[in-house]
N, CA, C and O of each residue as an XYZ file, in Angstrom:
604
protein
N       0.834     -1.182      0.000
C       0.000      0.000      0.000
C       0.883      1.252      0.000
O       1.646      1.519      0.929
N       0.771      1.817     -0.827
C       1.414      3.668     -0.613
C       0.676      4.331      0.009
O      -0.553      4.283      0.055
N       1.837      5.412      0.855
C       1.313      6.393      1.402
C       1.382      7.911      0.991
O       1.574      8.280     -0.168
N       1.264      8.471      1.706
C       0.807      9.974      0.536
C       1.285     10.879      1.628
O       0.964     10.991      2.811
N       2.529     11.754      0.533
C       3.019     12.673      0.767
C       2.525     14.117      0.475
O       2.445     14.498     -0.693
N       2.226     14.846      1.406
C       1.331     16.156      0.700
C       2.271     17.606      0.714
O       2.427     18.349      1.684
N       2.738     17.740     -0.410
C       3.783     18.771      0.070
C       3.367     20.241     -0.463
O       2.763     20.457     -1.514
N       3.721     21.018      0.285
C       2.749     22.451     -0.087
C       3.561     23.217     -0.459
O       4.761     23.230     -0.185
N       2.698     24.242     -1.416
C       3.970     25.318     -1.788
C       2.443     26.714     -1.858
O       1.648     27.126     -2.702
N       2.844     27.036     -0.073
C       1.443     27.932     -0.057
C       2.332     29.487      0.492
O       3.313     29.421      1.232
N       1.746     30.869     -0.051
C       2.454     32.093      0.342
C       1.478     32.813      1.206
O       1.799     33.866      1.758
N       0.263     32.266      1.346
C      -0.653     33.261      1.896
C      -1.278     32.101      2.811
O      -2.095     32.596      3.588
N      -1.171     30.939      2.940
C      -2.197     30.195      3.504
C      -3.261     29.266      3.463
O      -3.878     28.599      4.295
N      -3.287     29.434      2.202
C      -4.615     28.748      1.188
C      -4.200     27.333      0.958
O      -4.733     26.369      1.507
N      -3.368     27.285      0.242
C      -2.469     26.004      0.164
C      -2.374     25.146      1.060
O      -2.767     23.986      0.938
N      -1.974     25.505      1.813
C      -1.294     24.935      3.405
C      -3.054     24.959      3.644
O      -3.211     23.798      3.266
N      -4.280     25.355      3.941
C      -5.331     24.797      4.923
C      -5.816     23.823      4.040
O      -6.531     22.904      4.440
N      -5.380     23.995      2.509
C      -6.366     22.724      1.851
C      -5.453     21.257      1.857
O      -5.915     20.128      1.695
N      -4.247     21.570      2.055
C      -3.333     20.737      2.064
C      -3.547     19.794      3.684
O      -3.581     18.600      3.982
N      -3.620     20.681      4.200
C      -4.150     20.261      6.168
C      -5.234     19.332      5.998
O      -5.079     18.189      6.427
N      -6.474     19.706      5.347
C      -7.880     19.317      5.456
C      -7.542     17.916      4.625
O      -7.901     16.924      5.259
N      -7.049     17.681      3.589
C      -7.354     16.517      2.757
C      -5.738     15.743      3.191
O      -5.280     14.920      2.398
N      -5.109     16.016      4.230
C      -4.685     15.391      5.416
C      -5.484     14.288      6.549
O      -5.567     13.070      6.703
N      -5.933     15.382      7.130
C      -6.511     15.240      7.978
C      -7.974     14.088      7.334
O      -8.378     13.226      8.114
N      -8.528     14.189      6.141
C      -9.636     13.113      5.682
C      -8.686     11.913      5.349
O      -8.919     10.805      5.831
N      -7.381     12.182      4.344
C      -6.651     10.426      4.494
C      -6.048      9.922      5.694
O      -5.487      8.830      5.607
N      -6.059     10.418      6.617
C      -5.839      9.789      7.821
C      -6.880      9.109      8.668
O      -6.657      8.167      9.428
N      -7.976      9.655      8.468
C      -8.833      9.406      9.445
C      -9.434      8.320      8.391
O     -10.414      7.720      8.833
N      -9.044      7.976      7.141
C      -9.626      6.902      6.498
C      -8.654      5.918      6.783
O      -9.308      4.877      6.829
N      -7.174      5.577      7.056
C      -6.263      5.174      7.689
C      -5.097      4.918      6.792
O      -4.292      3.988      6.733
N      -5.293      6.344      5.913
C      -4.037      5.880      5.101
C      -2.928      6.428      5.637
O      -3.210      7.421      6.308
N      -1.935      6.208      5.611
C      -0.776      7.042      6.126
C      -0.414      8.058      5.255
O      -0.393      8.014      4.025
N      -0.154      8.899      5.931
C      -0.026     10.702      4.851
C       0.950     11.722      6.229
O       0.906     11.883      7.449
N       1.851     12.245      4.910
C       2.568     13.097      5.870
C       2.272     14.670      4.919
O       2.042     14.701      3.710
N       2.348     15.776      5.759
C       2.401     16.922      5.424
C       4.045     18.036      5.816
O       4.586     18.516      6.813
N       4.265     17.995      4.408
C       5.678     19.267      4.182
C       4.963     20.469      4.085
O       3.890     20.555      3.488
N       5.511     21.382      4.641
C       4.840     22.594      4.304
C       5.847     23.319      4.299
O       5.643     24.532      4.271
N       7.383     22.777      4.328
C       8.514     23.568      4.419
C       9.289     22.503      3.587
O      10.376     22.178      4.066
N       8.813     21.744      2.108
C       9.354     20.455      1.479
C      10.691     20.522      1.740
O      11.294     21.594      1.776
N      11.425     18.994      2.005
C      13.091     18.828      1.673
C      12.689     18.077      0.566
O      11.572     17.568      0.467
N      13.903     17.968     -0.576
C      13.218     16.490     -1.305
C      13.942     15.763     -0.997
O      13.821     14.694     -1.595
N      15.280     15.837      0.224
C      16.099     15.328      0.529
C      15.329     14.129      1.477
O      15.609     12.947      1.675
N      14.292     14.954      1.936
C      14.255     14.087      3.054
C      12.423     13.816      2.891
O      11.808     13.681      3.948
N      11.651     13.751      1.592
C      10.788     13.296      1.221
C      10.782     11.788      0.477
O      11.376     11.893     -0.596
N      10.268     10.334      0.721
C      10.192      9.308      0.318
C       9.974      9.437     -0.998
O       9.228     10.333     -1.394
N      10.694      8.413     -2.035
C       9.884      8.815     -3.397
C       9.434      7.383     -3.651
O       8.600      7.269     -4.550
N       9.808      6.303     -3.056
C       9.221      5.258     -2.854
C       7.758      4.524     -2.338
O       7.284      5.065     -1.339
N       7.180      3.663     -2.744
C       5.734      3.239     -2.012
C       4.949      4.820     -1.527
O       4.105      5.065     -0.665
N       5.445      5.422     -2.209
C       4.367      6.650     -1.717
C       4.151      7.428     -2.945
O       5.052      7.363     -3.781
N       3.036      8.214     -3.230
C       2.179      9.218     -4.109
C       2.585     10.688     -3.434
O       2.709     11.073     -2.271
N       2.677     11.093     -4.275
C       3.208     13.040     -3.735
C       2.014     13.561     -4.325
O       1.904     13.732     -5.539
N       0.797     13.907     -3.197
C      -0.111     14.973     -3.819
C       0.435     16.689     -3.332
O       0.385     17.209     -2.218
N       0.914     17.225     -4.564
C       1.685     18.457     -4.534
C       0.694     19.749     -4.096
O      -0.147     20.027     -4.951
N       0.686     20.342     -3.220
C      -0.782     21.552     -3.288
C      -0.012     22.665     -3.454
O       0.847     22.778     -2.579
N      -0.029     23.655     -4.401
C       0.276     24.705     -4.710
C      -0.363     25.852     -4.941
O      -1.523     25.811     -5.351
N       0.179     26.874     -4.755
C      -0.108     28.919     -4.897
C       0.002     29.198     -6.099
O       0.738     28.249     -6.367
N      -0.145     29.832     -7.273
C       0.836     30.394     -7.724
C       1.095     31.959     -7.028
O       0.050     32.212     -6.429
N       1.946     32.972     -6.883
C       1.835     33.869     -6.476
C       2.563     34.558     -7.572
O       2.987     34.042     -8.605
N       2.660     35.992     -7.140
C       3.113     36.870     -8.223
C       2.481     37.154     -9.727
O       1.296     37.291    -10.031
N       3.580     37.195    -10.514
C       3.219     37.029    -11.646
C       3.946     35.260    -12.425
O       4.810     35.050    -13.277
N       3.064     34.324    -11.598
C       2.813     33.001    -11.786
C       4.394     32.180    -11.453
O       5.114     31.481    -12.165
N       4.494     32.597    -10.189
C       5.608     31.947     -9.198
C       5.319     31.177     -8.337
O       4.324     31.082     -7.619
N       6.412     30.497     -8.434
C       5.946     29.365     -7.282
C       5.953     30.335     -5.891
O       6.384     31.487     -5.854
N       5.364     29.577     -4.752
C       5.557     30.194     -3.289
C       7.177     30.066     -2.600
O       7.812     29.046     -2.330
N       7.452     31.121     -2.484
C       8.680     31.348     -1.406
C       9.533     29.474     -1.189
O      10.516     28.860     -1.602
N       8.002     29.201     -0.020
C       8.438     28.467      1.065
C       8.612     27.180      0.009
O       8.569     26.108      0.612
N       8.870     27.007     -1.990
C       8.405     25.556     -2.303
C      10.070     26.095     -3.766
O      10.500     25.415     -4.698
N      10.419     27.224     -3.387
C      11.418     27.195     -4.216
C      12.830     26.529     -3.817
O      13.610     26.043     -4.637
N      12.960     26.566     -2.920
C      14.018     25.455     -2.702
C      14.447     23.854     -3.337
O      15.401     23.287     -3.869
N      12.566     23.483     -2.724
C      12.206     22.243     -3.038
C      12.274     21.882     -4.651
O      12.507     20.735     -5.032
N      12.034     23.047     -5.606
C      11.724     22.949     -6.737
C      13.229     23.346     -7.861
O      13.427     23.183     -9.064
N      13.904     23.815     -6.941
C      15.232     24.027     -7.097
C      16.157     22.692     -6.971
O      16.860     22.564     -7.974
N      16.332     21.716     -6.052
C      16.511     20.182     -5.843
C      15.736     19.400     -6.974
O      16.226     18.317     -7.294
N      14.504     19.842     -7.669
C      13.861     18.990     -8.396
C      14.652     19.056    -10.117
O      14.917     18.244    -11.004
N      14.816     20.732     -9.860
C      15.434     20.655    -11.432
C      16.927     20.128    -11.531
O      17.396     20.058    -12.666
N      17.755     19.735    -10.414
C      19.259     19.617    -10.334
C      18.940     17.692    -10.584
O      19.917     17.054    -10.976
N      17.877     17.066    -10.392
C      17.522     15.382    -10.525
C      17.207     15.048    -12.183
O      16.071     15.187    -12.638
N      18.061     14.709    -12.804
C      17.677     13.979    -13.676
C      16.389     13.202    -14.287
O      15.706     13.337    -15.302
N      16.392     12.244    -13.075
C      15.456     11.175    -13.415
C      14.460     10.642    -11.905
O      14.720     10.214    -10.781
N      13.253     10.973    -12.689
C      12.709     10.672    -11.259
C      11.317      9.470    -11.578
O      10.251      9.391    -10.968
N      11.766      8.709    -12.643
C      11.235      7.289    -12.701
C      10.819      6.607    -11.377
O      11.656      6.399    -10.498
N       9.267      6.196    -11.215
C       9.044      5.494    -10.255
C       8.211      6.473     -9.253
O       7.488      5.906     -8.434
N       8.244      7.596     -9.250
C       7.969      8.221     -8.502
C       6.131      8.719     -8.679
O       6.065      9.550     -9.585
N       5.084      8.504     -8.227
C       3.968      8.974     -8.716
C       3.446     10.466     -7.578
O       3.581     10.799     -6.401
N       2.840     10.964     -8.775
C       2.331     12.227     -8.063
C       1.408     13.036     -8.878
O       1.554     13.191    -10.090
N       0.318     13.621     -8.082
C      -0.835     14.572     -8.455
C      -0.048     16.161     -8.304
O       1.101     16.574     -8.149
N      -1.195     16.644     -8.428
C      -0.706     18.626     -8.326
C      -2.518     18.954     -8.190
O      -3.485     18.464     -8.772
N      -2.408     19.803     -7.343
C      -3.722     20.575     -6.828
C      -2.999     22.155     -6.598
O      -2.105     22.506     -5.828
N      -3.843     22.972     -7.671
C      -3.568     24.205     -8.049
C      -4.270     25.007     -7.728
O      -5.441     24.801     -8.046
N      -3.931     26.504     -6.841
C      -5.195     27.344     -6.260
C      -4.747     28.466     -6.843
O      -3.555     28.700     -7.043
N      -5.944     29.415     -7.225
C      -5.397     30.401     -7.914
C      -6.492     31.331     -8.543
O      -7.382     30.649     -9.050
N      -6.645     32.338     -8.635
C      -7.688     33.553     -9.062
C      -7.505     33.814    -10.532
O      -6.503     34.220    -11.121
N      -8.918     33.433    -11.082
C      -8.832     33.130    -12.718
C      -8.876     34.772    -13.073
O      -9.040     34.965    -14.278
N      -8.771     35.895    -12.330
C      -9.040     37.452    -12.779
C      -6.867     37.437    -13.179
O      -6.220     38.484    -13.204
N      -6.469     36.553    -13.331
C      -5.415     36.492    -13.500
C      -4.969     35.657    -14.655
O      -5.351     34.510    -14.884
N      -3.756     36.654    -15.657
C      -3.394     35.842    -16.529
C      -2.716     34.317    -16.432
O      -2.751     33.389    -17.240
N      -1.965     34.448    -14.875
C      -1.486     33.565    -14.923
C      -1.899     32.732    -13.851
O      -1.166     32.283    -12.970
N      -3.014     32.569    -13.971
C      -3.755     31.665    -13.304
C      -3.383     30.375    -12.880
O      -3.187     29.762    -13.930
N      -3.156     29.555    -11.851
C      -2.472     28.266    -11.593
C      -1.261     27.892    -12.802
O      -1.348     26.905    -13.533
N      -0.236     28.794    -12.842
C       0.951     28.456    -13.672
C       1.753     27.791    -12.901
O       2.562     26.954    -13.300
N       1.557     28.162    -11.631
C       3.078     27.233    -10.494
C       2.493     25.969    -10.626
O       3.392     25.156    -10.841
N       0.984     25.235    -10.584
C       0.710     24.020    -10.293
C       1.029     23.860    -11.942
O       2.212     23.559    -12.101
N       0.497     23.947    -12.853
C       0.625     23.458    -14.262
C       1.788     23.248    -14.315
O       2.131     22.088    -14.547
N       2.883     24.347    -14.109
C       4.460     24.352    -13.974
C       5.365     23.231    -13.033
O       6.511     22.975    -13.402
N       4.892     22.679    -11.999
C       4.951     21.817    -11.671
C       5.044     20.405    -12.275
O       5.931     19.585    -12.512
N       3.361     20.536    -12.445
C       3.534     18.652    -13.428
C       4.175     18.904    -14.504
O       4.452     17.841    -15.060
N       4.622     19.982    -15.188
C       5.181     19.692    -16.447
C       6.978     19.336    -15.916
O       7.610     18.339    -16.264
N       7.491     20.445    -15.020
C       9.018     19.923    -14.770
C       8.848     18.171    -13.824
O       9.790     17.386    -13.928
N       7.932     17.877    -13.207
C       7.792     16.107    -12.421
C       7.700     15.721    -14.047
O       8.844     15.310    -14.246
N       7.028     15.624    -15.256
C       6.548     14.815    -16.022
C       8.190     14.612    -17.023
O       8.709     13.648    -17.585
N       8.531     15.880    -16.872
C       9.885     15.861    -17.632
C      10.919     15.195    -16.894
O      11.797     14.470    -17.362
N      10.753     15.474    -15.834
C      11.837     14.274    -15.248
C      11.544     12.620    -15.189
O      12.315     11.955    -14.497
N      10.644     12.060    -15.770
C       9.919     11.031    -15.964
C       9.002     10.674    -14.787
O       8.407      9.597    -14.790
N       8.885     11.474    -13.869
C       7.312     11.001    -13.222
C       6.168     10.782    -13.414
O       5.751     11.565    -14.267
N       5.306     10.018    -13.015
C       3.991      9.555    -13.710
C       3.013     10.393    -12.764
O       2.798     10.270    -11.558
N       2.541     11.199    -13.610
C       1.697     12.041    -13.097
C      -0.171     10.865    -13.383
O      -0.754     10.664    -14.448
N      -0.519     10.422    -12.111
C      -1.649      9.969    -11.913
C      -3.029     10.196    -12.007
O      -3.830      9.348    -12.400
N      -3.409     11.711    -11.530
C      -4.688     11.894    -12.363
C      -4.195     13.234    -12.639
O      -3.098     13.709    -12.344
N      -5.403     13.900    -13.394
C      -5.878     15.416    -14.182
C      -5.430     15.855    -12.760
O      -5.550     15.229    -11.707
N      -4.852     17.153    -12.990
C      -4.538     18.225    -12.064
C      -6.051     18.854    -11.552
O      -7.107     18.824    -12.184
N      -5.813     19.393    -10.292
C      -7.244     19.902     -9.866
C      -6.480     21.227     -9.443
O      -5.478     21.348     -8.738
N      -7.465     22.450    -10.263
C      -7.225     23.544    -10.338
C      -8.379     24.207     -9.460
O      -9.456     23.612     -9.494
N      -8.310     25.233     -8.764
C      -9.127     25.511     -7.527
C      -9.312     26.954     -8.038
O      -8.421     27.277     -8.823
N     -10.039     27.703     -7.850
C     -10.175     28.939     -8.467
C     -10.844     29.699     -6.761
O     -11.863     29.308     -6.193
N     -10.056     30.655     -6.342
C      -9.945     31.053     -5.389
C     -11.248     32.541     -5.281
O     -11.417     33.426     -4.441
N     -11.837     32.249     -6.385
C     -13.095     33.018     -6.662
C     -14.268     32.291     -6.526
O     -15.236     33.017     -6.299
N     -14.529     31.032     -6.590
C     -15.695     30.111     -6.706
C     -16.295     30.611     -5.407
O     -15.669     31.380     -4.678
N     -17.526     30.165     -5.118
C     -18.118     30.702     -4.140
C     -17.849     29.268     -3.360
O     -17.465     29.538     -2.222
N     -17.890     28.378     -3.491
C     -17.327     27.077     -3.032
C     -16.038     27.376     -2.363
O     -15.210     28.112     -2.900
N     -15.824     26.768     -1.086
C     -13.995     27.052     -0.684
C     -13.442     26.537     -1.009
O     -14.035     25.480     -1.223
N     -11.970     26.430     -1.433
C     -11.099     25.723     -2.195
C     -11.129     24.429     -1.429
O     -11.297     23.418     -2.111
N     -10.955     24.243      0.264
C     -11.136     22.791      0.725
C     -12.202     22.162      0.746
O     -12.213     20.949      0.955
N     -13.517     23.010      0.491
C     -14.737     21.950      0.291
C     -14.757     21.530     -1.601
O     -15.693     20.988     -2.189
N     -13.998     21.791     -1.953
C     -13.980     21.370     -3.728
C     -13.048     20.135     -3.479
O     -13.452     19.045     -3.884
N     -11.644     20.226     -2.748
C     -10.623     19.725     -2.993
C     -10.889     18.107     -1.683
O     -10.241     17.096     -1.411
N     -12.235     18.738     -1.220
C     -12.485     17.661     -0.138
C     -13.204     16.712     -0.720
O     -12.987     15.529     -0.458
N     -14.513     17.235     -1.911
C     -15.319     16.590     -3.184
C     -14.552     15.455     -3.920
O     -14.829     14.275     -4.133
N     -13.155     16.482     -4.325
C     -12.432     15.575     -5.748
C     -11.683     14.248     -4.836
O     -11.263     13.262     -5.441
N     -11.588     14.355     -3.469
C     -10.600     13.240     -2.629
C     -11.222     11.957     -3.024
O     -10.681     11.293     -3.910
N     -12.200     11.584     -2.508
C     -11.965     10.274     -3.174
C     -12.274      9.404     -4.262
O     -12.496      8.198     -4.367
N     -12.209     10.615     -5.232
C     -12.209      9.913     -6.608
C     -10.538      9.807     -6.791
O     -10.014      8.852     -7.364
N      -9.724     11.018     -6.174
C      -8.650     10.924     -6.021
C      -7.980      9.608     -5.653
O      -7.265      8.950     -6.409
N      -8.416      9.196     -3.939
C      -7.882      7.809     -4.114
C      -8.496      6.453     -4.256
O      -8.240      5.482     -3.545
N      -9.392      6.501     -5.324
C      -9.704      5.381     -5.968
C      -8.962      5.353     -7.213
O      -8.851      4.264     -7.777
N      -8.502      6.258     -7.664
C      -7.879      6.395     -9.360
C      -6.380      5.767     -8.708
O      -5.875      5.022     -9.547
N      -5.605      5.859     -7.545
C      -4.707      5.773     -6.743
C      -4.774      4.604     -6.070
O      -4.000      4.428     -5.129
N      -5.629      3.691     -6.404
C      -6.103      2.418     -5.356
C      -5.527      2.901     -3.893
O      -4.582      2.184     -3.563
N      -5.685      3.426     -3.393
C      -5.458      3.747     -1.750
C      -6.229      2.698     -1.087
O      -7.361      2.535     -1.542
N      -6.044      2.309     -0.582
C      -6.908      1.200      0.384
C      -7.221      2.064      1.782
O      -6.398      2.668      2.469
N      -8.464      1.956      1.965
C      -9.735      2.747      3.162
C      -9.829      1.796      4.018
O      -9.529      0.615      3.836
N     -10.304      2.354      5.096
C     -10.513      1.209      6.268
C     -12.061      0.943      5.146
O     -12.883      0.070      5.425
C-alpha cells in the first residue's frame, strides 16, 4: 500500500489549509499521509508513496517562497522514474497567470519522468465554493484512481 506525501507550496495560507484538510480526511480513512509545508526532497520518500503536490501560484505566476528550494533540488535530478504524483492548483482566474506554479509543476515532475496519476485539480480562489470543500469533493475519486486502500 502507498502512502501519501502532501507537500505544499502555499504564500498566503490557502495552500497549506487545503493541504491540512485533505490530510486530515486520508488519515482518518487510515491511510498514512505526511504533510511538508517547508518540502526537503532530501528528506521526502519517493518510494511506495504518491506526492499529492498543493500549490499557490503567487506573483506574476511563481511558485511560493516556502516551495522554491524544493523545486530548485527537483530541477538539479535527472530522473525521477518510479515516482507517482498529483498537483492541486489554487489560484484567481481574474489572472493571466492563473495556476501556472501548479501546471508548472507537473510539467518539470513529467519531464523528469514522473507519472503524473490523475488530471490536475485547479481551484479557483473566486468560486463561491472554498477551495477545501472542492478539494475535499475531488478526494476520493482521487484515491480510488490511486487504489489507496480505506478502512
Amino acid at each position: 500500500m502507498y502512502s501519501v506525501n502532501i507537500i505544499i507550496g502555499s504564500q498566503m495560507g490557502s495552500a497549506e489549509y487545503v493541504g491540512e484538510q485533505l490530510a486530515e480526511q486520508l488519515i482518518s480513512q487510515g491511510i498514512t499521509t505526511e504533510v511538508h509545508d517547508q518540502p526537503d526532497f532530501s528528506q521526502i520518500d519517493q518510494a511506495n508513496t504518491i506526492w499529492l503536490l498543493c500549490t499557490s501560484t503567487y506573483g506574476a505566476g511563481d511558485y511560493p517562497e516556502n516551495l522554491l528550494p524544493f523545486i530548485d533540488d527537483i530541477n538539479q535530478v535527472d530522473d525521477l522514474k518510479g515516482l507517482k504524483f498529483s498537483v492541486i492548483g489554487l489560484g484567481d482566474t481574474s489572472y493571466d497567470t492563473y495556476n501556472l506554479a501548479g501546471r508548472n509543476l507537473e510539467q518539470l515532475l513529467i519531464s523528469k519522468g514522473a507519472e503524473c496519476t490523475a488530471p490536475r485539480l485547479e481551484l479557483n480562489i473566486l468560486d463561491e465554493e472554498l477551495p477545501e470543500d472542492t478539494a475535499l469533493t475531488w478526494l476520493p475519486e482521487w484515491i480510488e484512481i490511486n487504489n489507496l486502500k480505506t478502512q
